[in-house]
């Protein structure tokens, strides 16, 4: 099967994008396709697969599949790339438009020209903070802010945030010493998160700067995670390391994102989106 694709990334968080306005792939094949395209040896190499598809309620729809074939509900870096692709390929006419995700519709604004969109702003909507919304096991509906969370005899403090997908945020003194490799794969499957979780370690530089590393649910360590960066800023405000309605620069391995948790409770994200490969995947 010959499948035209575009490889794009947001700060090094790369996905293989397929324009489903022009392609048709059976639902039951999508999980395996995500695994196959993501494979760096036998496929193209990426953090997963993203489908750009028609939508009844928005200008375009986005679906994201992780490297392990699991489907996520939303993707911040992916949304910026989808917006870039949609405008550059005339799937949309306006520079501000709605994108449908499994976590709800979000508004994107592209910056640049039809020939080249280099930056995109996305209103990522409102975070969800109570236990059931993350989701986490346990009855109470309180917010989880720096709650004791022991894992493998490591006494950590958890702040849990959903941006439509689940995030476990841990603040550390020194990001370079964060136990990402050791604890990321354990926490992501911890039984306290019935749907799994994206795991972020964050060092506070000052009230407008964070350092950030991530172990993603279904993809492992990635260069960047847009929804994770949003969750990190929300967690920083909840822990009084940062303030609402201030732009916080999040330094990820692959570059910087500007994030603002506005007074209307919406989280805004602005950052780059880049295309690296256009090709045809010969899939069997
Ligand atoms: N890289 C994405 C997040 C993917 C989330 C996915 N790993 C999941 O929730 O299962 C981002 O830029 O927001």
PDB file of C-alpha atoms and ligand atoms in Angstrom:
ATOM      1  CA  UNK A   1       0.000   0.000   0.000  1.00  0.00           C
ATOM      2  CA  UNK A   2       1.510   3.365  -1.042  1.00  0.00           C
ATOM      3  CA  UNK A   3       0.718   6.026   1.576  1.00  0.00           C
ATOM      4  CA  UNK A   4       1.714   9.676   0.974  1.00  0.00           C
ATOM      5  CA  UNK A   5       2.934  11.243   4.233  1.00  0.00           C
ATOM      6  CA  UNK A   6       4.462  14.407   5.658  1.00  0.00           C
ATOM      7  CA  UNK A   7       6.890  14.244   8.580  1.00  0.00           C
ATOM      8  CA  UNK A   8       6.593  17.306  10.806  1.00  0.00           C
ATOM      9  CA  UNK A   9       7.786  18.206  14.279  1.00  0.00           C
ATOM     10  CA  UNK A  10       7.166  20.648  17.062  1.00  0.00           C
ATOM     11  CA  UNK A  11      10.470  21.202  18.892  1.00  0.00           C
ATOM     12  CA  UNK A  12      11.672  17.747  17.889  1.00  0.00           C
ATOM     13  CA  UNK A  13       8.434  15.950  18.874  1.00  0.00           C
ATOM     14  CA  UNK A  14       7.907  14.392  15.469  1.00  0.00           C
ATOM     15  CA  UNK A  15       4.934  12.603  13.955  1.00  0.00           C
ATOM     16  CA  UNK A  16       4.082  11.153  10.559  1.00  0.00           C
ATOM     17  CA  UNK A  17       1.086  13.066   9.217  1.00  0.00           C
ATOM     18  CA  UNK A  18      -1.394  11.565   6.778  1.00  0.00           C
ATOM     19  CA  UNK A  19      -3.941  13.732   4.960  1.00  0.00           C
ATOM     20  CA  UNK A  20      -7.158  11.757   5.342  1.00  0.00           C
ATOM     21  CA  UNK A  21      -8.986  14.209   3.121  1.00  0.00           C
ATOM     22  CA  UNK A  22      -7.216  12.277   0.338  1.00  0.00           C
ATOM     23  CA  UNK A  23      -6.354   8.873   1.836  1.00  0.00           C
ATOM     24  CA  UNK A  24      -8.539   6.092   3.234  1.00  0.00           C
ATOM     25  CA  UNK A  25      -7.111   3.616   5.766  1.00  0.00           C
ATOM     26  CA  UNK A  26      -9.307   1.108   7.618  1.00  0.00           C
ATOM     27  CA  UNK A  27      -9.810   1.877  11.318  1.00  0.00           C
ATOM     28  CA  UNK A  28      -8.549  -1.528  12.420  1.00  0.00           C
ATOM     29  CA  UNK A  29      -5.205  -0.932  10.630  1.00  0.00           C
ATOM     30  CA  UNK A  30      -4.374   2.433  12.257  1.00  0.00           C
ATOM     31  CA  UNK A  31      -2.706   1.115  15.401  1.00  0.00           C
ATOM     32  CA  UNK A  32      -0.299  -1.117  13.427  1.00  0.00           C
ATOM     33  CA  UNK A  33       0.343   1.712  10.939  1.00  0.00           C
ATOM     34  CA  UNK A  34       1.393   3.965  13.840  1.00  0.00           C
ATOM     35  CA  UNK A  35       3.828   1.323  15.112  1.00  0.00           C
ATOM     36  CA  UNK A  36       5.223   0.752  11.617  1.00  0.00           C
ATOM     37  CA  UNK A  37       5.739   4.396  10.581  1.00  0.00           C
ATOM     38  CA  UNK A  38       7.324   5.231  13.942  1.00  0.00           C
ATOM     39  CA  UNK A  39       9.921   2.447  13.645  1.00  0.00           C
ATOM     40  CA  UNK A  40      13.252   4.127  12.851  1.00  0.00           C
ATOM     41  CA  UNK A  41      14.707   0.999  11.213  1.00  0.00           C
ATOM     42  CA  UNK A  42      11.873  -0.523   9.215  1.00  0.00           C
ATOM     43  CA  UNK A  43       9.661   2.575   8.974  1.00  0.00           C
ATOM     44  CA  UNK A  44      10.164   6.336   8.794  1.00  0.00           C
ATOM     45  CA  UNK A  45      10.953   7.101  12.439  1.00  0.00           C
ATOM     46  CA  UNK A  46       8.802   9.338  14.663  1.00  0.00           C
ATOM     47  CA  UNK A  47       7.052   9.609  18.041  1.00  0.00           C
ATOM     48  CA  UNK A  48       3.879   8.340  16.381  1.00  0.00           C
ATOM     49  CA  UNK A  49       1.215   8.957  13.734  1.00  0.00           C
ATOM     50  CA  UNK A  50      -1.205  11.856  13.317  1.00  0.00           C
ATOM     51  CA  UNK A  51      -4.204  11.847  10.998  1.00  0.00           C
ATOM     52  CA  UNK A  52      -5.525  15.115   9.557  1.00  0.00           C
ATOM     53  CA  UNK A  53      -9.127  14.437   8.704  1.00  0.00           C
ATOM     54  CA  UNK A  54     -12.464  16.012   7.769  1.00  0.00           C
ATOM     55  CA  UNK A  55     -14.598  17.150  10.689  1.00  0.00           C
ATOM     56  CA  UNK A  56     -18.321  17.904  10.973  1.00  0.00           C
ATOM     57  CA  UNK A  57     -17.818  20.417  13.795  1.00  0.00           C
ATOM     58  CA  UNK A  58     -14.449  22.032  13.033  1.00  0.00           C
ATOM     59  CA  UNK A  59     -12.335  23.081  10.043  1.00  0.00           C
ATOM     60  CA  UNK A  60     -10.226  19.925  10.394  1.00  0.00           C
ATOM     61  CA  UNK A  61      -9.915  17.004  12.807  1.00  0.00           C
ATOM     62  CA  UNK A  62      -6.785  15.516  14.389  1.00  0.00           C
ATOM     63  CA  UNK A  63      -6.200  12.010  15.736  1.00  0.00           C
ATOM     64  CA  UNK A  64      -2.935  11.051  17.407  1.00  0.00           C
ATOM     65  CA  UNK A  65      -1.434   7.572  17.834  1.00  0.00           C
ATOM     66  CA  UNK A  66       1.640   6.966  19.988  1.00  0.00           C
ATOM     67  CA  UNK A  67       4.706   4.934  18.966  1.00  0.00           C
ATOM     68  CA  UNK A  68       3.199   1.836  20.663  1.00  0.00           C
ATOM     69  CA  UNK A  69       0.006   2.088  18.616  1.00  0.00           C
ATOM     70  CA  UNK A  70      -2.129   3.444  21.470  1.00  0.00           C
ATOM     71  CA  UNK A  71      -4.376   6.396  20.626  1.00  0.00           C
ATOM     72  CA  UNK A  72      -3.980   9.612  22.626  1.00  0.00           C
ATOM     73  CA  UNK A  73      -6.753  12.193  22.880  1.00  0.00           C
ATOM     74  CA  UNK A  74      -4.789  15.299  21.981  1.00  0.00           C
ATOM     75  CA  UNK A  75      -1.302  16.566  21.202  1.00  0.00           C
ATOM     76  CA  UNK A  76      -0.025  20.124  21.566  1.00  0.00           C
ATOM     77  CA  UNK A  77       2.950  19.900  19.221  1.00  0.00           C
ATOM     78  CA  UNK A  78       0.753  17.952  16.832  1.00  0.00           C
ATOM     79  CA  UNK A  79      -1.938  20.644  16.856  1.00  0.00           C
ATOM     80  CA  UNK A  80       0.573  23.293  15.774  1.00  0.00           C
ATOM     81  CA  UNK A  81       1.756  21.068  12.897  1.00  0.00           C
ATOM     82  CA  UNK A  82      -1.815  20.197  11.868  1.00  0.00           C
ATOM     83  CA  UNK A  83      -2.674  23.914  11.769  1.00  0.00           C
ATOM     84  CA  UNK A  84       0.429  24.642   9.665  1.00  0.00           C
ATOM     85  CA  UNK A  85      -0.364  21.783   7.260  1.00  0.00           C
ATOM     86  CA  UNK A  86      -4.049  22.746   6.950  1.00  0.00           C
ATOM     87  CA  UNK A  87      -3.307  26.379   6.078  1.00  0.00           C
ATOM     88  CA  UNK A  88      -0.334  25.686   3.764  1.00  0.00           C
ATOM     89  CA  UNK A  89      -2.349  23.037   1.885  1.00  0.00           C
ATOM     90  CA  UNK A  90      -5.509  25.152   1.622  1.00  0.00           C
ATOM     91  CA  UNK A  91      -7.624  22.827   3.746  1.00  0.00           C
ATOM     92  CA  UNK A  92      -8.648  26.045   5.521  1.00  0.00           C
ATOM     93  CA  UNK A  93      -8.929  29.612   4.224  1.00  0.00           C
ATOM     94  CA  UNK A  94      -8.736  31.612   7.471  1.00  0.00           C
ATOM     95  CA  UNK A  95      -5.655  31.995   9.690  1.00  0.00           C
ATOM     96  CA  UNK A  96      -7.693  31.262  12.829  1.00  0.00           C
ATOM     97  CA  UNK A  97      -9.799  28.102  12.895  1.00  0.00           C
ATOM     98  CA  UNK A  98     -11.122  25.223  14.993  1.00  0.00           C
ATOM     99  CA  UNK A  99      -9.442  21.831  15.167  1.00  0.00           C
ATOM    100  CA  UNK A 100     -11.434  18.864  16.494  1.00  0.00           C
ATOM    101  CA  UNK A 101      -9.646  16.414  18.798  1.00  0.00           C
ATOM    102  CA  UNK A 102     -10.871  13.522  20.945  1.00  0.00           C
ATOM    103  CA  UNK A 103     -10.400  15.866  23.916  1.00  0.00           C
ATOM    104  CA  UNK A 104     -12.637  18.551  22.377  1.00  0.00           C
ATOM    105  CA  UNK A 105     -12.259  21.389  19.875  1.00  0.00           C
ATOM    106  CA  UNK A 106      -9.415  23.904  20.132  1.00  0.00           C
ATOM    107  CA  UNK A 107      -8.745  27.184  18.321  1.00  0.00           C
ATOM    108  CA  UNK A 108      -5.485  27.576  16.393  1.00  0.00           C
ATOM    109  CA  UNK A 109      -3.992  30.721  14.832  1.00  0.00           C
ATOM    110  CA  UNK A 110      -1.216  30.349  12.258  1.00  0.00           C
ATOM    111  CA  UNK A 111       1.541  32.957  11.809  1.00  0.00           C
ATOM    112  CA  UNK A 112       3.206  33.416   8.407  1.00  0.00           C
ATOM    113  CA  UNK A 113       2.133  32.984   4.772  1.00  0.00           C
ATOM    114  CA  UNK A 114       0.561  30.251   2.619  1.00  0.00           C
ATOM    115  CA  UNK A 115       4.102  29.416   1.510  1.00  0.00           C
ATOM    116  CA  UNK A 116       5.456  29.070   5.069  1.00  0.00           C
ATOM    117  CA  UNK A 117       3.798  28.975   8.470  1.00  0.00           C
ATOM    118  CA  UNK A 118       6.572  28.855  11.056  1.00  0.00           C
ATOM    119  CA  UNK A 119       4.755  29.523  14.330  1.00  0.00           C
ATOM    120  CA  UNK A 120       1.286  28.686  15.635  1.00  0.00           C
ATOM    121  CA  UNK A 121      -0.706  29.773  18.679  1.00  0.00           C
ATOM    122  CA  UNK A 122      -3.238  27.327  20.137  1.00  0.00           C
ATOM    123  CA  UNK A 123      -5.895  27.933  22.789  1.00  0.00           C
ATOM    124  CA  UNK A 124      -5.561  24.545  24.502  1.00  0.00           C
ATOM    125  CA  UNK A 125      -8.743  25.069  26.510  1.00  0.00           C
ATOM    126  CA  UNK A 126      -9.168  24.599  30.253  1.00  0.00           C
ATOM    127  CA  UNK A 127      -7.175  22.155  32.406  1.00  0.00           C
ATOM    128  CA  UNK A 128      -9.037  19.578  34.497  1.00  0.00           C
ATOM    129  CA  UNK A 129      -7.657  19.131  37.977  1.00  0.00           C
ATOM    130  CA  UNK A 130      -9.727  16.750  40.048  1.00  0.00           C
ATOM    131  CA  UNK A 131      -8.919  13.109  40.549  1.00  0.00           C
ATOM    132  CA  UNK A 132     -11.729  11.742  38.403  1.00  0.00           C
ATOM    133  CA  UNK A 133     -10.865  14.035  35.491  1.00  0.00           C
ATOM    134  CA  UNK A 134      -7.192  13.046  35.298  1.00  0.00           C
ATOM    135  CA  UNK A 135      -8.232  10.118  35.738  1.00  0.00           C
ATOM    136  CA  UNK A 136      -6.750   8.720  38.949  1.00  0.00           C
ATOM    137  CA  UNK A 137      -8.216   6.051  41.215  1.00  0.00           C
ATOM    138  CA  UNK A 138      -9.740   7.258  44.465  1.00  0.00           C
ATOM    139  CA  UNK A 139     -13.081   8.755  45.394  1.00  0.00           C
ATOM    140  CA  UNK A 140     -12.418  12.299  46.464  1.00  0.00           C
ATOM    141  CA  UNK A 141     -12.755  14.979  43.853  1.00  0.00           C
ATOM    142  CA  UNK A 142     -10.039  17.204  45.296  1.00  0.00           C
ATOM    143  CA  UNK A 143      -7.188  18.577  43.236  1.00  0.00           C
ATOM    144  CA  UNK A 144      -3.865  16.709  43.462  1.00  0.00           C
ATOM    145  CA  UNK A 145      -1.290  19.399  44.321  1.00  0.00           C
ATOM    146  CA  UNK A 146       2.116  18.231  45.598  1.00  0.00           C
ATOM    147  CA  UNK A 147       0.527  15.082  47.070  1.00  0.00           C
ATOM    148  CA  UNK A 148       2.890  12.419  48.421  1.00  0.00           C
ATOM    149  CA  UNK A 149       3.351   9.819  45.682  1.00  0.00           C
ATOM    150  CA  UNK A 150       5.855   7.111  46.505  1.00  0.00           C
ATOM    151  CA  UNK A 151       7.141   4.969  43.627  1.00  0.00           C
ATOM    152  CA  UNK A 152       9.934   2.369  43.859  1.00  0.00           C
ATOM    153  CA  UNK A 153      10.812   3.737  47.327  1.00  0.00           C
ATOM    154  CA  UNK A 154      11.311   7.247  45.846  1.00  0.00           C
ATOM    155  CA  UNK A 155       9.313   9.809  47.860  1.00  0.00           C
ATOM    156  CA  UNK A 156       7.931  12.118  45.156  1.00  0.00           C
ATOM    157  CA  UNK A 157       5.344  14.906  45.260  1.00  0.00           C
ATOM    158  CA  UNK A 158       2.702  14.696  42.530  1.00  0.00           C
ATOM    159  CA  UNK A 159       0.694  17.473  40.913  1.00  0.00           C
ATOM    160  CA  UNK A 160      -1.782  15.940  38.449  1.00  0.00           C
ATOM    161  CA  UNK A 161      -3.236  17.899  35.507  1.00  0.00           C
ATOM    162  CA  UNK A 162      -5.351  16.860  32.528  1.00  0.00           C
ATOM    163  CA  UNK A 163      -5.095  18.882  29.321  1.00  0.00           C
ATOM    164  CA  UNK A 164      -7.489  16.421  27.757  1.00  0.00           C
ATOM    165  CA  UNK A 165      -4.758  13.864  28.279  1.00  0.00           C
ATOM    166  CA  UNK A 166      -3.302  12.898  31.673  1.00  0.00           C
ATOM    167  CA  UNK A 167      -0.101  14.417  33.097  1.00  0.00           C
ATOM    168  CA  UNK A 168       1.821  13.630  36.297  1.00  0.00           C
ATOM    169  CA  UNK A 169       4.081  16.615  37.105  1.00  0.00           C
ATOM    170  CA  UNK A 170       6.969  16.377  39.588  1.00  0.00           C
ATOM    171  CA  UNK A 171       9.078  19.415  40.551  1.00  0.00           C
ATOM    172  CA  UNK A 172      12.804  18.723  41.051  1.00  0.00           C
ATOM    173  CA  UNK A 173      15.768  20.847  42.158  1.00  0.00           C
ATOM    174  CA  UNK A 174      17.915  19.933  39.130  1.00  0.00           C
ATOM    175  CA  UNK A 175      16.383  18.732  35.855  1.00  0.00           C
ATOM    176  CA  UNK A 176      19.620  17.036  34.809  1.00  0.00           C
ATOM    177  CA  UNK A 177      19.332  14.719  37.828  1.00  0.00           C
ATOM    178  CA  UNK A 178      15.618  13.961  37.360  1.00  0.00           C
ATOM    179  CA  UNK A 179      14.999  10.159  37.518  1.00  0.00           C
ATOM    180  CA  UNK A 180      13.272  10.218  34.090  1.00  0.00           C
ATOM    181  CA  UNK A 181      14.810   7.033  32.672  1.00  0.00           C
ATOM    182  CA  UNK A 182      14.330   5.043  35.882  1.00  0.00           C
ATOM    183  CA  UNK A 183      10.905   6.224  37.021  1.00  0.00           C
ATOM    184  CA  UNK A 184       9.252   7.426  33.774  1.00  0.00           C
ATOM    185  CA  UNK A 185       8.466   3.902  32.521  1.00  0.00           C
ATOM    186  CA  UNK A 186       7.230   2.866  35.978  1.00  0.00           C
ATOM    187  CA  UNK A 187       5.020   5.887  36.708  1.00  0.00           C
ATOM    188  CA  UNK A 188       3.469   5.902  33.216  1.00  0.00           C
ATOM    189  CA  UNK A 189       1.937   2.473  33.987  1.00  0.00           C
ATOM    190  CA  UNK A 190       1.279   3.042  37.717  1.00  0.00           C
ATOM    191  CA  UNK A 191      -2.033   1.474  38.814  1.00  0.00           C
ATOM    192  CA  UNK A 192      -3.118   4.799  40.329  1.00  0.00           C
ATOM    193  CA  UNK A 193      -3.564   6.064  36.713  1.00  0.00           C
ATOM    194  CA  UNK A 194      -6.093   3.659  35.185  1.00  0.00           C
ATOM    195  CA  UNK A 195      -5.546   5.086  31.673  1.00  0.00           C
ATOM    196  CA  UNK A 196      -1.777   5.497  32.105  1.00  0.00           C
ATOM    197  CA  UNK A 197      -0.125   8.934  32.281  1.00  0.00           C
ATOM    198  CA  UNK A 198       2.407  11.249  30.642  1.00  0.00           C
ATOM    199  CA  UNK A 199       5.214  11.912  33.151  1.00  0.00           C
ATOM    200  CA  UNK A 200       6.930  15.293  33.460  1.00  0.00           C
ATOM    201  CA  UNK A 201       9.871  16.405  35.637  1.00  0.00           C
ATOM    202  CA  UNK A 202      10.160  20.188  35.967  1.00  0.00           C
ATOM    203  CA  UNK A 203      12.822  22.493  37.408  1.00  0.00           C
ATOM    204  CA  UNK A 204      11.687  26.027  38.287  1.00  0.00           C
ATOM    205  CA  UNK A 205      14.277  28.574  37.070  1.00  0.00           C
ATOM    206  CA  UNK A 206      12.125  31.533  38.114  1.00  0.00           C
ATOM    207  CA  UNK A 207       8.450  32.513  37.966  1.00  0.00           C
ATOM    208  CA  UNK A 208       8.557  32.893  34.174  1.00  0.00           C
ATOM    209  CA  UNK A 209      10.933  30.057  33.224  1.00  0.00           C
ATOM    210  CA  UNK A 210      10.771  26.268  33.640  1.00  0.00           C
ATOM    211  CA  UNK A 211      13.063  23.467  32.535  1.00  0.00           C
ATOM    212  CA  UNK A 212      11.096  20.374  31.447  1.00  0.00           C
ATOM    213  CA  UNK A 213      11.674  16.714  30.572  1.00  0.00           C
ATOM    214  CA  UNK A 214       9.028  14.157  29.650  1.00  0.00           C
ATOM    215  CA  UNK A 215       8.355  10.430  29.467  1.00  0.00           C
ATOM    216  CA  UNK A 216       5.291  10.181  27.255  1.00  0.00           C
ATOM    217  CA  UNK A 217       2.543   7.605  27.632  1.00  0.00           C
ATOM    218  CA  UNK A 218       2.956   5.268  24.696  1.00  0.00           C
ATOM    219  CA  UNK A 219       6.079   6.902  23.242  1.00  0.00           C
ATOM    220  CA  UNK A 220       8.688   7.142  26.017  1.00  0.00           C
ATOM    221  CA  UNK A 221      11.144  10.044  26.191  1.00  0.00           C
ATOM    222  CA  UNK A 222      10.425  12.676  23.537  1.00  0.00           C
ATOM    223  CA  UNK A 223      12.142  15.988  22.738  1.00  0.00           C
ATOM    224  CA  UNK A 224       9.041  17.940  23.664  1.00  0.00           C
ATOM    225  CA  UNK A 225       5.408  17.613  24.723  1.00  0.00           C
ATOM    226  CA  UNK A 226       3.055  20.535  24.154  1.00  0.00           C
ATOM    227  CA  UNK A 227       0.240  19.365  26.407  1.00  0.00           C
ATOM    228  CA  UNK A 228       2.898  18.438  28.969  1.00  0.00           C
ATOM    229  CA  UNK A 229       4.340  21.954  28.869  1.00  0.00           C
ATOM    230  CA  UNK A 230       0.830  23.337  29.444  1.00  0.00           C
ATOM    231  CA  UNK A 231       0.362  20.935  32.363  1.00  0.00           C
ATOM    232  CA  UNK A 232       3.729  21.996  33.802  1.00  0.00           C
ATOM    233  CA  UNK A 233       2.734  25.686  33.803  1.00  0.00           C
ATOM    234  CA  UNK A 234      -0.655  24.913  35.383  1.00  0.00           C
ATOM    235  CA  UNK A 235       1.127  22.833  38.044  1.00  0.00           C
ATOM    236  CA  UNK A 236       3.645  25.649  38.626  1.00  0.00           C
ATOM    237  CA  UNK A 237       0.820  28.144  39.217  1.00  0.00           C
ATOM    238  CA  UNK A 238      -1.016  25.707  41.512  1.00  0.00           C
ATOM    239  CA  UNK A 239       2.200  25.350  43.543  1.00  0.00           C
ATOM    240  CA  UNK A 240       2.739  29.127  43.512  1.00  0.00           C
ATOM    241  CA  UNK A 241       6.007  28.890  41.535  1.00  0.00           C
ATOM    242  CA  UNK A 242       4.423  30.986  38.739  1.00  0.00           C
ATOM    243  CA  UNK A 243       1.476  33.329  38.302  1.00  0.00           C
ATOM    244  CA  UNK A 244      -1.680  33.183  36.192  1.00  0.00           C
ATOM    245  CA  UNK A 245      -1.879  35.400  33.096  1.00  0.00           C
ATOM    246  CA  UNK A 246       1.897  35.575  32.781  1.00  0.00           C
ATOM    247  CA  UNK A 247       3.744  34.082  29.791  1.00  0.00           C
ATOM    248  CA  UNK A 248       5.986  31.300  31.074  1.00  0.00           C
ATOM    249  CA  UNK A 249       8.835  30.087  28.859  1.00  0.00           C
ATOM    250  CA  UNK A 250       9.143  26.311  29.059  1.00  0.00           C
ATOM    251  CA  UNK A 251      12.586  25.065  28.017  1.00  0.00           C
ATOM    252  CA  UNK A 252      12.164  21.583  26.538  1.00  0.00           C
ATOM    253  CA  UNK A 253      14.959  19.409  25.100  1.00  0.00           C
ATOM    254  CA  UNK A 254      13.929  20.447  21.577  1.00  0.00           C
ATOM    255  CA  UNK A 255      13.377  24.172  22.218  1.00  0.00           C
ATOM    256  CA  UNK A 256      11.092  26.674  23.948  1.00  0.00           C
ATOM    257  CA  UNK A 257       7.318  27.054  24.198  1.00  0.00           C
ATOM    258  CA  UNK A 258       5.511  30.171  25.445  1.00  0.00           C
ATOM    259  CA  UNK A 259       2.631  29.128  27.705  1.00  0.00           C
ATOM    260  CA  UNK A 260       0.082  31.311  29.504  1.00  0.00           C
ATOM    261  CA  UNK A 261      -2.701  30.144  31.844  1.00  0.00           C
ATOM    262  CA  UNK A 262      -5.090  33.060  31.329  1.00  0.00           C
ATOM    263  CA  UNK A 263      -7.539  34.487  33.835  1.00  0.00           C
ATOM    264  CA  UNK A 264     -10.409  32.995  31.770  1.00  0.00           C
ATOM    265  CA  UNK A 265      -8.877  29.620  32.714  1.00  0.00           C
ATOM    266  CA  UNK A 266      -7.800  28.826  29.143  1.00  0.00           C
ATOM    267  CA  UNK A 267      -4.188  27.737  28.564  1.00  0.00           C
ATOM    268  CA  UNK A 268      -2.471  29.346  25.557  1.00  0.00           C
ATOM    269  CA  UNK A 269       0.539  27.802  23.814  1.00  0.00           C
ATOM    270  CA  UNK A 270       2.725  29.413  21.134  1.00  0.00           C
ATOM    271  CA  UNK A 271       5.611  27.713  19.353  1.00  0.00           C
ATOM    272  CA  UNK A 272       7.217  26.515  16.153  1.00  0.00           C
ATOM    273  CA  UNK A 273       5.993  23.875  13.714  1.00  0.00           C
ATOM    274  CA  UNK A 274       8.291  22.498  11.024  1.00  0.00           C
ATOM    275  CA  UNK A 275       8.060  20.164   8.037  1.00  0.00           C
ATOM    276  CA  UNK A 276      11.058  17.916   7.349  1.00  0.00           C
ATOM    277  CA  UNK A 277      10.004  15.172   4.894  1.00  0.00           C
ATOM    278  CA  UNK A 278       7.304  14.679   2.238  1.00  0.00           C
ATOM    279  CA  UNK A 279       7.203  11.165   0.852  1.00  0.00           C
ATOM    280  CA  UNK A 280       5.453   7.884   0.195  1.00  0.00           C
ATOM    281  CA  UNK A 281       5.394   5.063   2.737  1.00  0.00           C
ATOM    282  CA  UNK A 282       5.416   1.626   1.033  1.00  0.00           C
ATOM    283  CA  UNK A 283       3.402  -0.239   3.672  1.00  0.00           C
ATOM    284  CA  UNK A 284       2.786  -3.965   3.651  1.00  0.00           C
TER     285      UNK A 284
HETATM  286  N1  LIG B   1       3.464  14.831  22.367  1.00  0.00           N
HETATM  287  C1  LIG B   1       2.126  15.281  22.619  1.00  0.00           C
HETATM  288  C2  LIG B   1       1.425  14.572  23.725  1.00  0.00           C
HETATM  289  C3  LIG B   1       1.095  13.212  23.330  1.00  0.00           C
HETATM  290  C4  LIG B   1       0.302  12.608  24.415  1.00  0.00           C
HETATM  291  C5  LIG B   1       0.274  11.116  24.290  1.00  0.00           C
HETATM  292  N2  LIG B   1       1.560  10.552  24.644  1.00  0.00           N
HETATM  293  C6  LIG B   1      -0.790  10.552  25.195  1.00  0.00           C
HETATM  294  O1  LIG B   1      -1.447  11.355  25.881  1.00  0.00           O
HETATM  295  O2  LIG B   1      -0.976   9.349  25.171  1.00  0.00           O
HETATM  296  C7  LIG B   1       2.050  16.770  22.861  1.00  0.00           C
HETATM  297  O3  LIG B   1       2.844  17.493  22.252  1.00  0.00           O
HETATM  298  O4  LIG B   1       1.164  17.208  23.603  1.00  0.00           O
END
